[in-house]
Coordinates of C-alpha atoms and ligand atoms in Angstrom, one line a residue:
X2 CA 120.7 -14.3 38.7
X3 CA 119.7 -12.0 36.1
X4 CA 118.6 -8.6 36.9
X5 CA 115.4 -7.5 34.9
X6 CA 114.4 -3.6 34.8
X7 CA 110.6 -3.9 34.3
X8 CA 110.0 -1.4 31.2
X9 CA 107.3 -0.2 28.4
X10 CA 107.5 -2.2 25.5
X11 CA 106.1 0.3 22.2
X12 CA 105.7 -1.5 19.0
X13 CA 104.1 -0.6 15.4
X14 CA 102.1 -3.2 13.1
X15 CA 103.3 -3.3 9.4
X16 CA 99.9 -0.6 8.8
X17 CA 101.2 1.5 11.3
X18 CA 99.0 0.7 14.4
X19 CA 101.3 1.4 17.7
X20 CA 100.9 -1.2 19.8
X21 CA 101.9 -0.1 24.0
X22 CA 102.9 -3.1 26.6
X23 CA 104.6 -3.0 29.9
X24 CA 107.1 -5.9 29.8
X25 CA 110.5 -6.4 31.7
X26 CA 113.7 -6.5 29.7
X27 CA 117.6 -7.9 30.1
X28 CA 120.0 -5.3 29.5
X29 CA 123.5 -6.1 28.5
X30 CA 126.3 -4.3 26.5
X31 CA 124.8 -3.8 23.0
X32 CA 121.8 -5.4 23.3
X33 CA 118.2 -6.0 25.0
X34 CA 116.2 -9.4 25.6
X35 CA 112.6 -9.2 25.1
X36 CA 110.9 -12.4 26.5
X37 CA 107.1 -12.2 25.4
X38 CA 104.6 -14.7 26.3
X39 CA 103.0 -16.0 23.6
X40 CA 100.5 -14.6 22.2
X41 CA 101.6 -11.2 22.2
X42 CA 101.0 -8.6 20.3
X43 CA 104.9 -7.3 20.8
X44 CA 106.5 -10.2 19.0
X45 CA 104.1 -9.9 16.5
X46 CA 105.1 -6.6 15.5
X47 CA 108.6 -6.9 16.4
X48 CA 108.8 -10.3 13.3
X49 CA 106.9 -7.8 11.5
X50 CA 109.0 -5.1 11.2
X51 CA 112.1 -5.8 12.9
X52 CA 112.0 -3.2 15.6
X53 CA 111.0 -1.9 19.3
X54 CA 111.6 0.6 21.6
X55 CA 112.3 0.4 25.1
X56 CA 110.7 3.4 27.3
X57 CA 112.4 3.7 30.9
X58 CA 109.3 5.5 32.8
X59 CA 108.3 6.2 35.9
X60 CA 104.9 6.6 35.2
X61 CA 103.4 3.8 36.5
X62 CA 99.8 5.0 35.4
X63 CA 101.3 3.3 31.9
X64 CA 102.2 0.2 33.7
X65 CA 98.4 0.2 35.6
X66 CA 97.1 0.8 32.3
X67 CA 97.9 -1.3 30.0
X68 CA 96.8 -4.4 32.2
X69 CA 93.9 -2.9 32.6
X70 CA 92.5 -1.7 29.4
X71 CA 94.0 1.3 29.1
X72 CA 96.1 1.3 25.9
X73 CA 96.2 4.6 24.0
X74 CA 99.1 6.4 25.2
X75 CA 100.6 9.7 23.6
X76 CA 103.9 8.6 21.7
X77 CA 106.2 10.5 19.3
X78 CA 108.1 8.6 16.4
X79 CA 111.5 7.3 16.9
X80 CA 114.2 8.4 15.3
X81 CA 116.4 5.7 14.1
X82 CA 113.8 3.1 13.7
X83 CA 110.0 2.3 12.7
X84 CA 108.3 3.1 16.0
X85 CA 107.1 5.5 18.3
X86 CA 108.6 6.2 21.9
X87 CA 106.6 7.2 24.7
X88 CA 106.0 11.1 25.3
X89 CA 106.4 11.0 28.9
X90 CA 109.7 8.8 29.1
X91 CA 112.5 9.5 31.2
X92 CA 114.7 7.8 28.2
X93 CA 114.2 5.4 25.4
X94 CA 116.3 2.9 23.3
X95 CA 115.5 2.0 20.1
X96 CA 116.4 -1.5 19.0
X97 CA 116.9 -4.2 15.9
X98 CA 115.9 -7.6 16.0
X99 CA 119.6 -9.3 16.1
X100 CA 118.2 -12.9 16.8
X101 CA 114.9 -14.7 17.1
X102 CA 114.8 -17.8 19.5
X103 CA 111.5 -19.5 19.3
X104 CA 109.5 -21.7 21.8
X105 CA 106.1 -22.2 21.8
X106 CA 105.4 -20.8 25.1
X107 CA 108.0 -17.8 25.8
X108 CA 110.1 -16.8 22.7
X109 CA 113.2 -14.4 22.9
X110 CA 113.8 -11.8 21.0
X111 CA 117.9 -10.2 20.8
X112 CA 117.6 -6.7 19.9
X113 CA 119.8 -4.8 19.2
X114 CA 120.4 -1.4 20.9
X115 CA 121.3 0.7 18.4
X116 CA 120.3 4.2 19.6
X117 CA 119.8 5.8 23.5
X118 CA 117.9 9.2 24.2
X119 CA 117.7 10.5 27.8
X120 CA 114.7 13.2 27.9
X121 CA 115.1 14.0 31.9
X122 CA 116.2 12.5 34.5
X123 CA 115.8 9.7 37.3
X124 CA 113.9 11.7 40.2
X125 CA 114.9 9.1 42.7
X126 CA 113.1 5.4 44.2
X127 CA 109.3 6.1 45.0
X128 CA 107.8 3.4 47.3
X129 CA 104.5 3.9 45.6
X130 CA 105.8 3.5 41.9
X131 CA 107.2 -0.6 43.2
X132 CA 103.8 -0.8 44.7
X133 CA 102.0 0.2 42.0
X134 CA 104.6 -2.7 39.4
X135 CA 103.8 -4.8 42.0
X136 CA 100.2 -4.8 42.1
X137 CA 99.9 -4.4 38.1
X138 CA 101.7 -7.6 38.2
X139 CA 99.4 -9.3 40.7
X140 CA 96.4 -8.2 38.2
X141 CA 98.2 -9.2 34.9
X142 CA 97.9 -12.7 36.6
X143 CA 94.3 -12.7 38.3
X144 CA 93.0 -15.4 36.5
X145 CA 96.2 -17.7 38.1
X146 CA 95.8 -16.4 41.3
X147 CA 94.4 -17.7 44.4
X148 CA 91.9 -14.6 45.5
X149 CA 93.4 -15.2 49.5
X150 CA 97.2 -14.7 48.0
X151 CA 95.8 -11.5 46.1
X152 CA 94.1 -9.7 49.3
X153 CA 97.5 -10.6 51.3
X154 CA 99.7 -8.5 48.9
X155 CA 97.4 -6.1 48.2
X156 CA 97.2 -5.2 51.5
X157 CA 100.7 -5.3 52.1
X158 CA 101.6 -2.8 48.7
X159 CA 98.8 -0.6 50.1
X160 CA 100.9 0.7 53.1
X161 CA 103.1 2.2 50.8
X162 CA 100.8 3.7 48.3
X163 CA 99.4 5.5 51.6
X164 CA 102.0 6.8 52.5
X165 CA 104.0 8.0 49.5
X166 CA 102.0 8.2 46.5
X167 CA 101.6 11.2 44.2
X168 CA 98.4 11.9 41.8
X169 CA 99.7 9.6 39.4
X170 CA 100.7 6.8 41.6
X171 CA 97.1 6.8 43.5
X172 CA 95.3 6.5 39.8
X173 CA 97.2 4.1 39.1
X174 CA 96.2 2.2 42.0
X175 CA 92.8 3.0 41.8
X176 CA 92.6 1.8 38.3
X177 CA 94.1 -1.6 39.7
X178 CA 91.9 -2.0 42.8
X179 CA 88.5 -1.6 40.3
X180 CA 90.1 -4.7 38.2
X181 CA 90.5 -6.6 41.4
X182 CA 87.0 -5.4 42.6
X183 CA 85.4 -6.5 39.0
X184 CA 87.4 -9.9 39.2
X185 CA 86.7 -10.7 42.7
X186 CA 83.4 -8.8 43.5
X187 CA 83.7 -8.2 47.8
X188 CA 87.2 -9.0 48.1
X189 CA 88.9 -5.8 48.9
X190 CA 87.9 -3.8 52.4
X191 CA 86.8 -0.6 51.2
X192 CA 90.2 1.0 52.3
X193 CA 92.4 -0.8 50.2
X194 CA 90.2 0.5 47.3
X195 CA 91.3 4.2 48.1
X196 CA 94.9 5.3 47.3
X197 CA 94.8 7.7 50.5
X198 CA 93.6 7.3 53.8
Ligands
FMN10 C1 105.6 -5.0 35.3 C2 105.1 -5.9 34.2 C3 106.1 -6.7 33.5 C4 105.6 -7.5 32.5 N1 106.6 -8.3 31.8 C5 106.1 -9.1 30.8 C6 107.1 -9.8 30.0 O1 108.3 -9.8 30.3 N2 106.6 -10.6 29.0 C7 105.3 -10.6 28.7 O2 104.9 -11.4 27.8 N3 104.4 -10.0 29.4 C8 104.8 -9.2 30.4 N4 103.9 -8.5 31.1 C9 102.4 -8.6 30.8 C10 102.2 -7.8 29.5 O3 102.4 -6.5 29.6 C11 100.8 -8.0 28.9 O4 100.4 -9.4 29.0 C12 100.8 -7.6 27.5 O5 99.5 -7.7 27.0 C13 101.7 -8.4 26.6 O6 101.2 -8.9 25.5 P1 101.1 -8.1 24.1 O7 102.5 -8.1 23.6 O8 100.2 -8.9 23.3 O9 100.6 -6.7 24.5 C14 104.3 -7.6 32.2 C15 103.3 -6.8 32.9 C16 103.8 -6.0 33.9 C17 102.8 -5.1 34.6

């Protein structure tokens, strides 16, 4: 098995346009694995210019976000490479394309990592934060899945967002729930729509 830490992608176009996307990496010694679906944005960029950074966050409003339309995130530049890292991030690793290996669905890209920043520290596991992945998963695939299969999980990841979510983490989920709700109109009982009973 190979263990994959589910991270935020930040990317620039060669004119300088940052590009933000949750995607989950393979870390080893050295080097990261980026495995974009094609199309994407992110591999785009990183042919273009030959960089990435990885943001390890635990804000999982990014996460929510991104799969739902909300892009613009504050970032800072990097320092070792063309990029920007995340403001908000925990850490960051900056990284070089070592190796491109194509396929016409699911390319990977090798980076290299050639430079780690820690800006604060892990604050411990958050029940809400995996619900919240979780869920932003379910609606990165809503046109794939059965609406039945959705309503089960959703009401499943719910039970911990009730019980141990902060601000951040009940946005987040709220922001998910209205892309459900716009997807599937009548779906979700009202109580799953709220982050807090
Ligand atoms: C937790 C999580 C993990 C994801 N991992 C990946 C991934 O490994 N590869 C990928 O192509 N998309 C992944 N996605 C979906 C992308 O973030 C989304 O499709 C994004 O738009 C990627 O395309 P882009 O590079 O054009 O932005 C993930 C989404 C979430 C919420």
């Amino acid at each position: 098995m190979t263990m994959i830490h589910e991270t935020v992608v930040t990317t620039v176009s060669p004119e300088g346009v940052v590009h933000v996307a949750p995607m989950g990496i393979v870390a080893s010694p050295g080097t990261i694995l980026l495995k974009p679906f094609r199309p994407s944005v992110t591999l785009d960029n990183v042919l273009a210019t030959r960089a990435a950074v990885v943001n390890f966050t635990s804000d999982v409003r990014i996460f929510a976000g991104c799969v739902t339309g909300r892009k613009e995130w504050p970032t800072l530049p990097a320092q070792r490479v063309t990029g920007v890292r995340l403001e908000s991030t925990l850490a960051h690793a900056e990284l070089r394309l070592l190796e491109h290996r194509e396929d016409a669905q699911r390319p990977q890209l090798l980076m290299q990592r050639i430079h780690d920043v820690q800006h604060a520290g892990f604050e411990g596991f958050n029940r809400a934060q995996s619900a919240v992945l979780e869920a932003a998963v379910l609606v990165s695939r809503l046109g794939m899945l059965d609406a039945q299969k959705i309503l089960h999980e959703v009401g499943y990841l719910h039970i911990a967002v009730s019980k141990t979510a902060g601000e951040a983490e009940q946005q987040a989920w709220r922001w998910l729930m209205e892309a459900i709700e716009k997807h599937h109109p009548g779906l979700l009982p009202a109580d799953l729509a709220g982050s807090r009973q």
